Tab-separated table of C-alpha atoms in Angstrom:
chain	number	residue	atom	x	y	z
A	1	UNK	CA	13.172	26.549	22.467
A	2	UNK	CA	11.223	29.302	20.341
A	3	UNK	CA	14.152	29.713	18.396
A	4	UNK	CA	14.413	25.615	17.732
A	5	UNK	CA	11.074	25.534	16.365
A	6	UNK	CA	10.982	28.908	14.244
A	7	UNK	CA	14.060	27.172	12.858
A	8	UNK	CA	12.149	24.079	12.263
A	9	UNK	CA	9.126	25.640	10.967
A	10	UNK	CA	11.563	27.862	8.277
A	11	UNK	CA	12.698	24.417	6.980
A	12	UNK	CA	9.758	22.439	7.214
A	13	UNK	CA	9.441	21.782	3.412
A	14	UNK	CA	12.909	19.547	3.805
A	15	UNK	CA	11.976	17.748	6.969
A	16	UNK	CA	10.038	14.395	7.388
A	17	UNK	CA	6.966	14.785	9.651
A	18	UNK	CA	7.601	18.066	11.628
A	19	UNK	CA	4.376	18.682	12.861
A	20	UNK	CA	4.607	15.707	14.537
A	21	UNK	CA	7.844	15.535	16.028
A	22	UNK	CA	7.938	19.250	17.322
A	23	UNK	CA	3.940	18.552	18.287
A	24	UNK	CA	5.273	18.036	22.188
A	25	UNK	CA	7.739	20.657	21.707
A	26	UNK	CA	5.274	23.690	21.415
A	27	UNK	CA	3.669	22.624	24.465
A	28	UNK	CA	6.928	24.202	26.298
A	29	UNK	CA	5.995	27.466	24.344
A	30	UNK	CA	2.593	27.920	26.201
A	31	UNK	CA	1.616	30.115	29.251
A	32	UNK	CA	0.656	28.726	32.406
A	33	UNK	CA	2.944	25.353	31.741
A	34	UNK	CA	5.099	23.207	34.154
A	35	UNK	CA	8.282	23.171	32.942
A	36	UNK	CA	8.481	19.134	33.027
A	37	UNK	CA	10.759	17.949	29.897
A	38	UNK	CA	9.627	14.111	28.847
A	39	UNK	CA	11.688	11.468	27.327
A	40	UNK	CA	9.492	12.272	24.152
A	41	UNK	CA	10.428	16.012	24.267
A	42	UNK	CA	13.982	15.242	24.746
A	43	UNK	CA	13.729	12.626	21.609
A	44	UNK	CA	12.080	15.172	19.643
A	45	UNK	CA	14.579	18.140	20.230
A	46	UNK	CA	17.506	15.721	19.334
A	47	UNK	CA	15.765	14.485	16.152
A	48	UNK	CA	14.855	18.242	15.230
A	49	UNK	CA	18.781	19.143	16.487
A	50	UNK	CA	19.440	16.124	13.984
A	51	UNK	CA	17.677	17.069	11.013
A	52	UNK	CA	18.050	21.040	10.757
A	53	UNK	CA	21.265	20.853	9.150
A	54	UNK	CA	21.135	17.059	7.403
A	55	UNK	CA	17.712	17.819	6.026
A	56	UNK	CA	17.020	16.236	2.915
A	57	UNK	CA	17.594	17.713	-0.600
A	58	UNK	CA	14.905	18.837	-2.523
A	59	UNK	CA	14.211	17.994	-6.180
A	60	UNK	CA	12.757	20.096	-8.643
A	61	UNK	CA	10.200	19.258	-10.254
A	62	UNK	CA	9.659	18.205	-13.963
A	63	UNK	CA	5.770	19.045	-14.876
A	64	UNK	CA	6.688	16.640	-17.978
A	65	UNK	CA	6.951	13.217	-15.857
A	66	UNK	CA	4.577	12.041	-13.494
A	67	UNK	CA	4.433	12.807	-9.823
A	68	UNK	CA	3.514	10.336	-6.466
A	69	UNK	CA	1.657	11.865	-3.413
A	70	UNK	CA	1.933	9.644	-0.536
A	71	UNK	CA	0.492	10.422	2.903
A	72	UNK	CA	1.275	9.220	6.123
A	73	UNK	CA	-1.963	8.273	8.397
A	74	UNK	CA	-0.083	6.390	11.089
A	75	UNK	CA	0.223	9.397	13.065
A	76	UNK	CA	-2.098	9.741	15.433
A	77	UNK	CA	-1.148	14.051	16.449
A	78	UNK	CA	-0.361	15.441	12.752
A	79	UNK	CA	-1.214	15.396	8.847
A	80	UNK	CA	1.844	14.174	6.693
A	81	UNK	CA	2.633	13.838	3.346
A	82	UNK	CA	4.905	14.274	0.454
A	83	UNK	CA	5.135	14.575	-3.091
A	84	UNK	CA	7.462	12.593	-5.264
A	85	UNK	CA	9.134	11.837	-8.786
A	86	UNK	CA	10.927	9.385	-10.706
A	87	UNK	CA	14.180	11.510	-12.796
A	88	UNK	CA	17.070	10.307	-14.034
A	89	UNK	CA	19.847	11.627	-11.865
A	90	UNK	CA	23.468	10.697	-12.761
A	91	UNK	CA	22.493	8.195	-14.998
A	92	UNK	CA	20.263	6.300	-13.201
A	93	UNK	CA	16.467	6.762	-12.118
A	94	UNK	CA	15.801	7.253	-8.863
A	95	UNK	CA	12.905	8.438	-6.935
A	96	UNK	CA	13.411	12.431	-5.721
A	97	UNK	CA	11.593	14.385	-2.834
A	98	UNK	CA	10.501	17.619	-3.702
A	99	UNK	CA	8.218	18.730	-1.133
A	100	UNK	CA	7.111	17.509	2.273
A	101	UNK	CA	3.981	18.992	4.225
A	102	UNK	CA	2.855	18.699	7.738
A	103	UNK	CA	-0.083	20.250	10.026
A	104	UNK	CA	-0.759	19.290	13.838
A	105	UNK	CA	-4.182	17.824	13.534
A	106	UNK	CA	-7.013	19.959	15.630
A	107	UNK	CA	-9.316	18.184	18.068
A	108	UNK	CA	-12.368	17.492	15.892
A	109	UNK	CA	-9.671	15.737	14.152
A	110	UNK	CA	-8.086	13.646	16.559
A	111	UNK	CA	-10.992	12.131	17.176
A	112	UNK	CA	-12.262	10.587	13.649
A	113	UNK	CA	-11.954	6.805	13.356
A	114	UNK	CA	-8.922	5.242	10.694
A	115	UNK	CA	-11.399	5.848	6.983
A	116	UNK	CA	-12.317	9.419	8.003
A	117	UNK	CA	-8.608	10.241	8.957
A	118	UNK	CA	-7.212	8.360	5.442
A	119	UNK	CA	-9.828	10.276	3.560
A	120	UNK	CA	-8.722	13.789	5.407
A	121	UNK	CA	-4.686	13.513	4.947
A	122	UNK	CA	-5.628	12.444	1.091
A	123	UNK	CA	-8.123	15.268	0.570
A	124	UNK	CA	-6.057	17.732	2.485
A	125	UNK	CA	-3.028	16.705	0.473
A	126	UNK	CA	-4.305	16.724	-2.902
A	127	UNK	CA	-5.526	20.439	-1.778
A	128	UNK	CA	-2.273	21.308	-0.849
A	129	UNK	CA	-0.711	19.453	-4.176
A	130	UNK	CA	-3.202	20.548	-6.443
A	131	UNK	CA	-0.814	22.583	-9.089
A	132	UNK	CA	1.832	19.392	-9.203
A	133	UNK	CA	-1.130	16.675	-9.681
């Protein structure tokens, strides 16, 4: 399992949301800890099997076009978000990934109502982001 989720964390940057889908996962990891595996850890190790070697491909970025940060607040045990941009690839313009972030969220955190939780993943993100934005 450690090996899963140092795997994981190496490739975090081209997975979707891995705080919070290997968030049940670590709780395996800890001392002290019945070994009881949920239908939530099970879904979460296949997603994570899923996604290690189909992660998505990266963009680079162009600092002369714009970029779009958008965060994901609908997550009630992480922080998500990603950064964006509109290139013309192939001949046509699509919209590239070229970075996603994640963080579990701590317990002061868990417990802030929908604005204060918005305002966090955008501050945090825009932290993070700074250099692209």
């Amino acid at each position: 399992m450690k090996s899963l989720l140092g795997s994981a964390s190496y490739y975090r940057n081209h997975i979707k949301a891995v705080a919070h889908i290997t968030s049940s996962l670590y709780k395996l990891c800890s001392k002290d800890v019945v070994l009881e595996i949920t239908k939530q850890m099970q879904d979460a190790y296949e997603r994570i099997k899923h996604e290690l070697p189909n992660g998505q491909v990266l963009i680079l970025p162009d600092f002369e076009l714009p970029f779009t940060l958008y965060i994901d607040a609908a997550c009630s045990q992480g922080l998500g978000a990603s950064l964006h941009q509109r290139q013309i690839v192939d001949g046509e313009q699509r919209e590239g990934v070229i970075f996603y972030i994640s963080r579990k969220r701590n317990y002061s955190e868990a417990i802030y109502g929908a604005t204060q939780t918005e305002c966090l993943f955008l501050v945090w993100a825009i932290e993070k982001f700074h250099y692209y934005l």
